[in-house]
Every structure is written in structure tokens, then in C-alpha cells.
Amino acid sequence: MASTSIDVASLYAALDAARTSKDLSWRQLAATLALSPSTLSRLANGYTPDTAAFASMVTWLHIPAERFIRSEEN
């Protein structure tokens, strides 16, 4: 059976690139996304965001969520 997970590194890289292009600090990005700064810090450390945070991130990025979903065979 296949399991799925979020490619946290790719999500973080996409957020960082978009944040940089808009000249936002991580704290400003967190406020824009209505997330706590610690949510983005946890993402930087490789932790998977909760569903609501993930949805907020991909919506802001204008990138389909599927781009960050990885399927792994067990």
C-alpha cells in the first residue's frame, strides 16, 4: 500500500523563493498567511505543517497542492 506525505523541503523552498521575490521577512509572511511564525520555523526544521497551514501556504503560492505531495510504496 502506498503512503503519501508532504515534500516539506520543496514547500519550504517555494515559500522562500516567493517570500524573497516579494521582499517579505518570515515574520511578515507568517502574518500574511495568518499563521504563527513558529509554524514556518517548524517547516524550516523539516516538520510537516497541519492541513490548514498547508492549505494556506499553497493557496498563497498559487501552486496546486499536488505538487508537494509525494507517494511512497511501503
Coordinates of C-alpha atoms in Angstrom, one line a residue:
M1 CA 0.0 0.0 0.0
A2 CA 1.3 3.5 -0.9
S3 CA 1.5 6.2 1.7
T4 CA 1.6 9.9 1.0
S5 CA 3.5 12.7 2.6
I6 CA 4.2 16.4 2.0
D7 CA 7.6 17.2 0.4
V8 CA 8.4 19.7 3.2
A9 CA 11.8 20.8 1.6
S10 CA 10.1 21.7 -1.7
L11 CA 7.3 23.5 0.0
Y12 CA 9.8 25.5 2.2
A13 CA 11.9 26.3 -0.9
A14 CA 8.8 27.6 -2.8
L15 CA 7.8 29.7 0.1
D16 CA 11.3 31.1 0.5
A17 CA 11.5 32.0 -3.2
A18 CA 8.1 33.7 -3.2
R19 CA 8.9 35.5 0.1
T20 CA 12.2 36.8 -1.2
S21 CA 10.6 38.0 -4.5
K22 CA 8.0 39.9 -2.5
D23 CA 10.7 41.3 -0.1
L24 CA 9.0 39.8 2.9
S25 CA 10.5 38.7 6.2
W26 CA 9.5 35.3 7.5
R27 CA 7.5 37.1 10.2
Q28 CA 5.7 39.2 7.6
L29 CA 4.9 36.1 5.6
A30 CA 3.5 34.3 8.7
A31 CA 1.2 37.3 9.3
T32 CA 0.2 37.3 5.6
L33 CA -0.7 33.6 5.9
A34 CA -2.4 34.1 9.2
L35 CA 0.0 31.6 10.7
S36 CA 2.3 31.8 13.7
P37 CA 6.0 32.4 13.0
S38 CA 6.7 29.2 14.8
T39 CA 4.7 27.3 12.1
L40 CA 7.2 28.5 9.5
S41 CA 10.1 27.8 11.8
R42 CA 8.9 24.2 12.2
L43 CA 8.6 23.9 8.4
A44 CA 12.3 25.1 8.2
N45 CA 13.2 22.3 10.5
G46 CA 11.5 19.7 8.4
Y47 CA 8.2 19.3 10.2
T48 CA 5.1 18.7 8.3
P49 CA 2.5 21.5 8.6
D50 CA -1.0 20.8 9.6
T51 CA -3.7 20.7 7.0
A52 CA -5.0 24.3 7.5
A53 CA -1.4 25.7 7.3
F54 CA -0.6 23.6 4.2
A55 CA -3.8 24.9 2.5
S56 CA -2.9 28.5 3.4
M57 CA 0.6 28.1 2.0
V58 CA -0.3 26.5 -1.3
T59 CA -3.2 29.0 -1.8
W60 CA -0.8 31.9 -1.3
L61 CA 1.8 30.4 -3.6
H62 CA -0.9 29.7 -6.3
I63 CA 0.6 26.3 -6.7
P64 CA -1.5 23.1 -6.7
A65 CA -1.1 21.2 -3.5
E66 CA -0.4 18.0 -5.6
R67 CA 3.0 19.5 -6.5
F68 CA 4.1 19.0 -2.9
I69 CA 2.5 15.5 -2.3
R70 CA 4.8 12.5 -2.5
S71 CA 3.6 8.9 -2.8
E72 CA 5.8 6.2 -1.3
E73 CA 5.4 2.5 -1.6
N74 CA 5.5 0.6 1.7

